[in-house]
Coordinates of C-alpha atoms and ligand atoms in Angstrom, one line a residue:
M1135 CA 160.1 43.6 167.7
A1136 CA 163.3 42.0 169.1
G1137 CA 162.1 43.1 172.6
L1138 CA 158.8 41.2 172.0
G1139 CA 160.7 38.0 171.5
H1140 CA 161.1 37.9 167.7
R1141 CA 164.4 37.3 165.9
V1142 CA 165.1 40.4 163.8
T1143 CA 167.5 41.1 161.0
C1144 CA 167.7 44.7 160.0
V1145 CA 168.9 45.6 156.5
D1146 CA 170.1 48.9 155.2
N1147 CA 172.2 49.8 152.1
D1148 CA 174.1 52.4 154.2
V1149 CA 177.1 50.3 155.3
A1150 CA 178.2 53.0 157.9
K1151 CA 174.8 52.8 159.5
V1152 CA 174.8 49.0 159.6
K1153 CA 178.2 49.1 161.3
A1154 CA 177.2 51.7 163.8
L1155 CA 174.0 49.9 164.8
A1156 CA 175.8 46.5 164.9
S1157 CA 178.2 48.0 167.5
G1158 CA 175.3 49.3 169.5
T1159 CA 175.4 53.0 168.4
P1160 CA 172.1 54.5 167.3
T1161 CA 172.4 56.8 164.3
I1162 CA 169.4 59.0 165.4
H1163 CA 168.4 60.6 168.7
E1164 CA 165.5 58.6 170.1
R1165 CA 164.6 58.1 173.7
G1166 CA 165.2 54.6 174.9
L1167 CA 166.8 53.4 171.7
P1168 CA 170.4 53.0 173.0
E1169 CA 169.1 50.7 175.8
A1170 CA 166.7 48.7 173.6
L1171 CA 169.4 48.2 171.0
S1172 CA 172.1 47.1 173.5
S1173 CA 169.7 44.7 175.2
A1174 CA 168.7 43.1 171.8
L1175 CA 172.3 42.9 170.8
A1176 CA 173.2 41.3 174.1
D1177 CA 170.6 38.5 173.8
R1178 CA 171.4 38.1 170.0
S1179 CA 167.8 38.8 169.0
I1180 CA 168.9 41.5 166.6
S1181 CA 171.5 41.6 163.8
F1182 CA 172.4 44.1 161.0
T1183 CA 173.4 43.5 157.4
A1184 CA 173.6 45.3 154.1
D1185 CA 172.6 42.1 152.2
A1186 CA 168.9 42.4 151.5
G1187 CA 168.6 39.3 149.4
A1188 CA 170.3 37.0 152.0
A1189 CA 168.2 38.5 154.9
A1190 CA 164.9 38.1 152.8
A1191 CA 165.8 34.5 151.9
Q1192 CA 165.8 33.5 155.6
A1193 CA 162.8 35.5 156.8
D1194 CA 159.3 34.3 157.6
I1195 CA 158.1 37.9 157.6
V1196 CA 159.7 40.8 155.8
F1197 CA 158.9 44.4 156.8
L1198 CA 159.4 47.1 154.2
C1199 CA 160.3 50.2 156.3
L1200 CA 161.6 52.4 153.5
P1201 CA 161.7 56.1 153.1
T1202 CA 159.1 57.6 150.9
P1203 CA 160.1 61.3 150.9
A1204 CA 158.2 64.0 149.1
G1205 CA 158.5 63.7 145.3
T1206 CA 156.8 65.9 142.7
N1207 CA 153.2 67.2 142.6
G1208 CA 152.4 66.0 146.1
H1209 CA 153.3 62.4 145.3
P1210 CA 155.9 60.6 147.4
D1211 CA 159.1 59.4 145.8
L1212 CA 158.9 55.6 145.7
T1213 CA 162.4 54.9 144.4
A1214 CA 163.5 53.0 147.5
V1215 CA 160.4 50.8 147.8
T1216 CA 160.5 50.0 144.1
S1217 CA 164.2 49.0 144.0
V1218 CA 164.1 47.0 147.3
A1219 CA 160.9 45.1 146.3
R1220 CA 162.4 44.2 143.0
E1221 CA 165.6 43.1 144.7
I1222 CA 164.1 40.8 147.3
G1223 CA 161.3 39.3 145.2
P1224 CA 163.3 36.4 143.8
S1225 CA 164.8 35.6 147.2
L1226 CA 161.7 35.3 149.3
R1227 CA 160.7 31.9 150.7
P1228 CA 157.4 30.5 149.4
G1229 CA 154.7 31.5 151.9
A1230 CA 156.8 34.2 153.5
I1231 CA 154.8 37.4 154.2
V1232 CA 155.8 40.9 153.0
V1233 CA 154.5 43.6 155.3
N1234 CA 154.5 47.2 154.1
K1235 CA 155.2 49.8 156.8
S1236 CA 156.4 52.5 154.4
T1237 CA 153.8 55.3 153.8
M1238 CA 152.9 54.7 150.2
P1239 CA 149.9 56.1 148.2
I1240 CA 146.8 54.1 148.6
G1241 CA 147.2 51.1 146.4
G1242 CA 150.7 50.5 147.7
V1243 CA 150.1 46.8 148.5
A1244 CA 148.9 46.2 144.9
M1245 CA 152.0 48.0 143.6
I1246 CA 154.3 45.9 145.8
R1247 CA 152.6 42.7 144.6
E1248 CA 153.5 43.6 141.0
L1249 CA 157.1 44.6 141.9
L1250 CA 157.7 41.3 143.9
D1251 CA 156.3 39.3 141.1
R1252 CA 155.4 36.4 143.5
T1253 CA 152.0 34.8 143.6
D1254 CA 153.0 32.7 146.6
V1255 CA 153.8 35.6 148.9
P1256 CA 150.9 37.4 150.7
I1257 CA 151.3 41.2 151.1
V1258 CA 150.0 43.0 154.2
S1259 CA 149.7 46.7 155.0
N1260 CA 150.7 47.5 158.6
P1261 CA 151.1 51.3 158.8
E1262 CA 153.1 52.8 161.6
F1263 CA 151.8 55.5 164.0
L1264 CA 155.1 56.2 165.9
R1265 CA 156.1 59.8 166.7
E1266 CA 159.8 60.7 166.6
G1267 CA 161.2 61.1 170.0
T1268 CA 158.6 58.8 171.6
A1269 CA 158.8 56.0 169.0
I1270 CA 159.6 53.2 171.4
D1271 CA 156.9 54.1 173.9
D1272 CA 154.4 54.4 171.0
F1273 CA 155.4 51.0 169.6
L1274 CA 155.0 49.3 173.0
N1275 CA 151.8 51.1 173.9
P1276 CA 149.8 51.4 170.6
D1277 CA 146.3 52.8 170.5
R1278 CA 145.7 50.2 167.7
V1279 CA 147.6 48.0 165.3
V1280 CA 146.2 48.1 161.8
V1281 CA 146.6 45.1 159.6
G1282 CA 145.2 45.1 156.0
S1283 CA 145.3 42.2 153.6
T1284 CA 143.2 40.1 151.3
D1285 CA 144.7 37.0 152.9
P1286 CA 143.0 36.3 156.4
D1287 CA 145.8 33.9 157.3
A1288 CA 148.5 36.5 156.7
I1289 CA 146.5 39.0 158.8
D1290 CA 146.5 36.5 161.7
R1291 CA 150.2 35.8 161.4
V1292 CA 151.1 39.5 161.4
A1293 CA 148.7 40.4 164.2
A1294 CA 150.2 37.6 166.2
L1295 CA 153.6 39.4 166.2
Y1296 CA 152.0 42.1 168.3
S1297 CA 150.1 39.8 170.7
P1298 CA 152.3 40.6 173.7
L1299 CA 151.1 44.2 173.4
N1300 CA 147.4 43.4 174.0
A1301 CA 146.5 46.2 171.6
P1302 CA 143.2 46.5 169.7
I1303 CA 143.8 45.0 166.2
V1304 CA 142.0 46.5 163.2
R1305 CA 141.7 43.8 160.6
T1306 CA 140.9 45.2 157.2
D1307 CA 141.5 45.3 153.5
P1308 CA 144.8 46.8 152.2
A1309 CA 143.4 50.0 150.8
S1310 CA 141.5 50.8 154.1
A1311 CA 144.7 50.1 156.1
E1312 CA 146.6 52.5 153.9
T1313 CA 143.9 55.1 154.1
I1314 CA 143.8 54.9 157.9
K1315 CA 147.4 56.0 158.0
Y1316 CA 146.9 59.1 155.7
V1317 CA 143.7 60.1 157.4
S1318 CA 145.2 59.9 160.9
N1319 CA 148.0 62.2 160.0
A1320 CA 145.8 64.5 158.0
L1321 CA 143.2 64.8 160.8
L1322 CA 146.0 65.5 163.4
A1323 CA 147.5 68.1 161.2
T1324 CA 144.1 69.7 160.6
K1325 CA 143.5 69.7 164.4
L1326 CA 146.8 71.6 164.8
S1327 CA 145.9 74.1 162.1
F1328 CA 142.6 74.6 163.9
A1329 CA 144.4 75.1 167.2
N1330 CA 146.8 77.7 165.6
A1331 CA 143.8 79.5 164.2
V1332 CA 142.2 79.6 167.7
A1333 CA 145.4 81.1 168.9
A1334 CA 145.2 83.9 166.4
I1335 CA 141.5 84.5 167.4
C1336 CA 142.4 84.6 171.1
E1337 CA 145.1 87.2 170.5
G1338 CA 142.5 89.4 168.8
V1339 CA 139.8 89.0 171.5
A1340 CA 142.1 89.1 174.6
A1341 CA 141.5 85.4 175.4
D1342 CA 144.1 82.9 176.4
A1343 CA 144.3 80.1 173.7
H1344 CA 146.0 77.7 176.1
Q1345 CA 143.1 78.0 178.6
V1346 CA 140.6 77.9 175.8
L1347 CA 142.0 74.8 174.2
H1348 CA 142.4 73.1 177.6
G1349 CA 138.7 73.8 178.2
V1350 CA 137.8 72.5 174.7
G1351 CA 140.0 69.4 174.9
L1352 CA 138.3 68.2 178.1
D1353 CA 135.3 67.3 175.9
H1354 CA 136.1 63.6 175.4
R1355 CA 134.7 63.8 171.9
I1356 CA 137.6 66.3 171.1
G1357 CA 140.3 65.1 173.4
P1358 CA 143.3 67.0 174.8
H1359 CA 146.0 66.0 172.4
F1360 CA 147.4 67.9 169.5
L1361 CA 145.8 71.1 170.6
T1362 CA 148.9 73.0 171.6
P1363 CA 149.5 76.0 169.4
G1364 CA 152.9 76.5 168.0
P1365 CA 154.9 77.9 165.0
G1366 CA 153.1 75.4 162.7
W1367 CA 153.4 71.7 162.2
G1368 CA 156.4 70.2 160.4
G1369 CA 158.6 67.1 160.3
S1370 CA 159.1 64.4 157.7
C1371 CA 155.5 63.2 157.8
F1372 CA 152.6 65.7 158.2
P1373 CA 153.7 68.0 155.4
K1374 CA 154.3 65.2 152.9
D1375 CA 151.3 63.1 153.9
T1376 CA 148.8 65.9 153.8
E1377 CA 150.0 66.9 150.3
A1378 CA 149.8 63.3 149.2
L1379 CA 146.2 62.9 150.5
V1380 CA 145.2 66.1 148.7
A1381 CA 146.7 64.8 145.5
M1382 CA 145.1 61.3 145.9
A1383 CA 141.7 62.9 146.6
S1384 CA 142.0 65.1 143.5
E1385 CA 143.0 62.2 141.3
S1386 CA 140.0 60.2 142.6
G1387 CA 137.7 63.2 141.7
F1388 CA 137.4 64.9 145.1
D1389 CA 138.7 68.4 145.9
F1390 CA 139.8 68.1 149.5
A1391 CA 139.4 71.8 150.1
L1392 CA 139.3 71.4 153.9
L1393 CA 142.7 69.7 154.0
R1394 CA 144.1 72.2 151.4
S1395 CA 143.0 74.9 153.7
A1396 CA 144.7 73.3 156.8
I1397 CA 148.0 73.2 154.8
A1398 CA 147.6 76.8 153.7
S1399 CA 146.8 77.8 157.3
N1400 CA 150.0 76.1 158.4
D1401 CA 152.1 78.1 155.9
E1402 CA 150.3 81.3 157.2
Q1403 CA 151.2 80.3 160.8
Q1404 CA 154.9 80.3 159.9
T1405 CA 154.5 83.7 158.2
R1406 CA 152.6 85.0 161.3
V1407 CA 155.6 84.0 163.5
V1408 CA 158.0 85.8 161.2
D1409 CA 155.7 88.9 161.3
K1410 CA 155.6 88.7 165.1
I1411 CA 159.4 88.7 165.2
V1412 CA 159.7 91.5 162.8
A1413 CA 157.1 93.5 164.8
A1414 CA 159.1 92.7 168.0
A1415 CA 162.2 94.1 166.3
D1416 CA 160.4 97.4 165.8
G1417 CA 159.3 96.7 162.2
S1418 CA 162.6 95.4 160.6
V1419 CA 165.1 92.7 161.3
D1420 CA 167.4 94.0 158.5
G1421 CA 171.0 94.1 159.9
K1422 CA 169.8 93.0 163.3
T1423 CA 170.8 89.9 165.3
I1424 CA 167.9 87.5 166.1
A1425 CA 168.3 84.7 168.6
V1426 CA 166.5 81.4 167.6
L1427 CA 166.1 78.9 170.4
G1428 CA 165.3 75.5 168.9
L1429 CA 165.9 74.2 165.4
A1430 CA 164.4 70.7 165.6
F1431 CA 160.8 70.4 164.3
K1432 CA 159.8 69.5 167.8
A1433 CA 161.4 68.6 171.1
G1434 CA 162.9 65.1 171.7
T1435 CA 164.4 64.7 168.2
D1436 CA 167.5 65.9 166.3
D1437 CA 165.4 66.0 163.1
T1438 CA 165.1 69.4 161.3
R1439 CA 163.3 68.1 158.2
E1440 CA 160.4 70.5 157.3
S1441 CA 161.1 72.2 160.7
P1442 CA 159.0 75.4 161.2
A1443 CA 162.0 76.7 163.3
L1444 CA 164.2 76.4 160.3
M1445 CA 161.7 77.9 157.9
V1446 CA 161.3 80.9 160.3
A1447 CA 165.1 81.2 160.6
T1448 CA 165.5 81.1 156.8
A1449 CA 162.8 83.7 156.3
L1450 CA 164.5 86.0 158.8
I1451 CA 167.8 85.6 157.1
G1452 CA 166.1 86.5 153.8
L1453 CA 164.9 89.7 155.5
G1454 CA 168.5 90.6 156.3
A1455 CA 168.7 89.3 159.9
K1456 CA 171.8 87.6 161.4
V1457 CA 170.5 84.5 163.1
Q1458 CA 172.2 83.1 166.2
A1459 CA 170.7 79.7 167.0
F1460 CA 170.9 77.2 169.9
D1461 CA 169.4 73.7 169.9
P1462 CA 170.4 71.1 172.5
I1463 CA 170.7 68.4 169.9
A1464 CA 169.9 69.5 166.3
A1465 CA 172.4 71.2 164.1
V1466 CA 172.1 72.7 160.7
D1467 CA 174.5 74.3 158.2
L1468 CA 172.8 77.4 156.9
D1469 CA 174.3 80.6 155.4
G1470 CA 173.5 83.4 157.7
L1471 CA 172.9 81.2 160.7
A1472 CA 175.5 80.9 163.5
L1473 CA 175.2 77.9 165.8
K1474 CA 175.9 78.8 169.5
P1475 CA 176.7 76.3 172.3
D1476 CA 174.2 77.7 174.7
P1477 CA 171.0 79.9 174.8
Y1478 CA 172.9 82.8 176.3
G1479 CA 175.4 82.8 173.5
A1480 CA 172.5 82.8 171.0
A1481 CA 170.9 85.8 172.8
Q1482 CA 174.1 87.8 172.8
G1483 CA 173.3 91.2 171.2
A1484 CA 169.9 90.0 169.9
A1485 CA 167.1 92.4 169.1
V1486 CA 164.6 89.5 169.6
I1487 CA 164.8 86.1 171.1
A1488 CA 162.5 83.7 169.3
V1489 CA 161.6 80.4 171.0
L1490 CA 160.7 77.9 168.3
T1491 CA 161.1 74.4 169.7
E1492 CA 159.5 73.3 173.0
W1493 CA 162.7 71.9 174.6
P1494 CA 161.8 71.5 178.3
D1495 CA 165.2 73.2 179.3
F1496 CA 163.9 76.4 177.8
A1497 CA 161.3 76.6 180.7
S1498 CA 164.1 77.0 183.2
L1499 CA 166.4 79.5 181.5
D1500 CA 168.0 82.2 183.7
L1501 CA 165.9 85.0 182.4
V1502 CA 168.0 87.7 184.0
K1503 CA 171.1 86.4 182.3
L1504 CA 169.2 86.1 179.1
A1505 CA 168.0 89.7 179.3
D1506 CA 171.6 90.9 180.1
A1507 CA 172.9 89.2 177.0
A1508 CA 170.3 90.6 174.6
A1509 CA 170.5 94.0 173.0
S1510 CA 166.8 94.4 173.7
P1511 CA 164.9 92.3 176.2
T1512 CA 162.2 91.0 173.8
I1513 CA 160.9 87.4 173.5
V1514 CA 158.6 85.9 170.9
D1515 CA 157.6 82.6 172.5
T1516 CA 155.8 80.3 169.9
R1517 CA 155.7 77.4 172.3
A1518 CA 154.3 79.1 175.4
I1519 CA 157.2 77.6 177.4
I1520 CA 158.6 80.7 179.0
D1521 CA 156.8 81.8 182.2
R1522 CA 155.3 85.2 181.3
A1523 CA 155.3 86.7 184.8
A1524 CA 159.0 85.7 185.3
A1525 CA 159.9 87.1 181.9
H1526 CA 158.2 90.3 182.7
Q1527 CA 160.0 90.5 186.1
A1528 CA 163.3 90.0 184.3
G1529 CA 162.5 93.1 182.2
F1530 CA 161.3 91.3 179.1
E1531 CA 158.6 92.2 176.7
I1532 CA 157.1 88.9 175.7
D1533 CA 154.7 87.9 172.9
T1534 CA 153.4 84.4 173.5
I1535 CA 151.4 82.7 170.7
G1536 CA 147.7 82.6 171.6
V1537 CA 148.0 85.1 174.5
S1538 CA 147.2 88.8 174.2
P1539 CA 148.0 91.4 174.9
P1540 CA 151.8 91.1 175.5
P1541 CA 152.5 92.7 178.9
A1542 CA 154.2 96.1 178.8
R1543 CA 157.9 96.2 179.8
Ligands
UGA1202 C1 153.6 62.0 163.1 C2 152.4 61.3 163.8 O1 152.1 62.0 165.0 C3 152.7 59.9 164.0 O2 151.6 59.2 164.5 C4 153.1 59.2 162.7 O3 153.5 57.9 162.8 C5 154.3 60.0 162.1 O4 154.0 61.4 161.9 C6 154.6 59.4 160.7 O5 153.7 59.5 159.9 O6 155.6 58.7 160.6 P1 156.0 63.0 164.0 O7 156.2 63.4 162.6 O8 157.0 62.4 164.8 O9 154.7 62.0 164.1 O10 155.6 64.3 164.8 P2 154.3 64.8 165.8 O11 154.6 64.5 167.2 O12 153.0 64.3 165.2 O13 154.4 66.4 165.5 C7 154.2 67.0 164.2 C8 154.3 68.5 164.3 O14 153.2 69.0 165.0 C9 155.5 69.0 165.0 O15 156.0 70.1 164.2 C10 155.0 69.4 166.4 O16 155.8 70.5 166.9 C11 153.6 69.9 166.0 N1 152.7 69.8 167.2 C12 152.3 68.7 167.7 C13 152.2 71.0 167.7 O17 152.5 72.2 167.2 N2 151.3 71.0 168.7 C14 150.9 69.8 169.3 O18 150.1 69.8 170.3 C15 151.4 68.6 168.8

């Protein structure tokens, strides 16, 4: 927003975060963020504070970008939104606009209206569609900007913030805007569960899922994106948002069996990966060392929330394995998991090397060195990132998700 020419004040109640950001140090790994932050600080278009009331009192437009983590029974936990909306309500200027970017259950705008307790402040839903790791690119090149409100003037003012981006604007009512967000994530997650099911079928019929899905994705009605099989989808959004949509559907009288099934398939996918690793370890991982390459829920981020890699590692530890893990950026503190400074250290003495995050560096590993380090040259590649012919040449047996049969050693 600062890069688009707006003057931005960011508020957080985490004083350490405020300090770090004010001095130009991002607190998460995000491509392009250090540069964007320092350029905004240099031209004084961005500032940071922990004082929500003071910031709100000066703003024409206030964005609520608050965490709504998973709560109970599929419902997100709205504690942060509730307390911040109550806090800033009395401070807002008459005619200021409050824009909700937090992913809240449908009806969130109506709830915020009540919490703010201000009849002179229009509320707008403006959901975000940014992916971690490419958030800045996604912000600057949106497929669409969704703006939902009952107040047409407020819609125009919020849409105008994005005018330098020349993006299509979807002007709609609040509930439809909120639903667009949930349905987008749910459809993408379902597409991925479908792709992972195709991978399982392909393994059974000796087809190559990567070629199959490439062929399928060339149909413009389907599209090539979100068709790469993997260890299952994770992260801080898809799992929580799919559960929430199932719960909202159920409360409105519809059993969203299709989405429930996509979620169940995703759990099964993670179990399939564990089963593959156990099979690759000759039927048991108990007492064996397993190398895990990648802990982040996907490449490009240090985020391990709901990471399939972490879930697989945890399951292996539960089965008696000693896990040695390497991730270029992400770190976790988990009993039974030893973090290693490089992939070869992780592979040392391993019965199986499991590739769980698609870090590009894993495509250029020294496979001979990796095979030398391992106790048994066996790879389970859930991201299809290791060249199978090269792995074979280095003496590996490799099981790649969606590709069958694994070549013999
Ligand atoms: C997701 C959405 O893609 C964003 O549009 C949305 O704004 C965001 O959630 C949110 O609601 O805040 P993100 O959680 O960053 O973004 O992650 P994705 O890039 O969507 O990946 C989700 C999962 O699917 C990851 O575990 C990833 O490894 C997996 N995935 C993705 C695949 O297995 N294959 C693919 O082809 C793509």
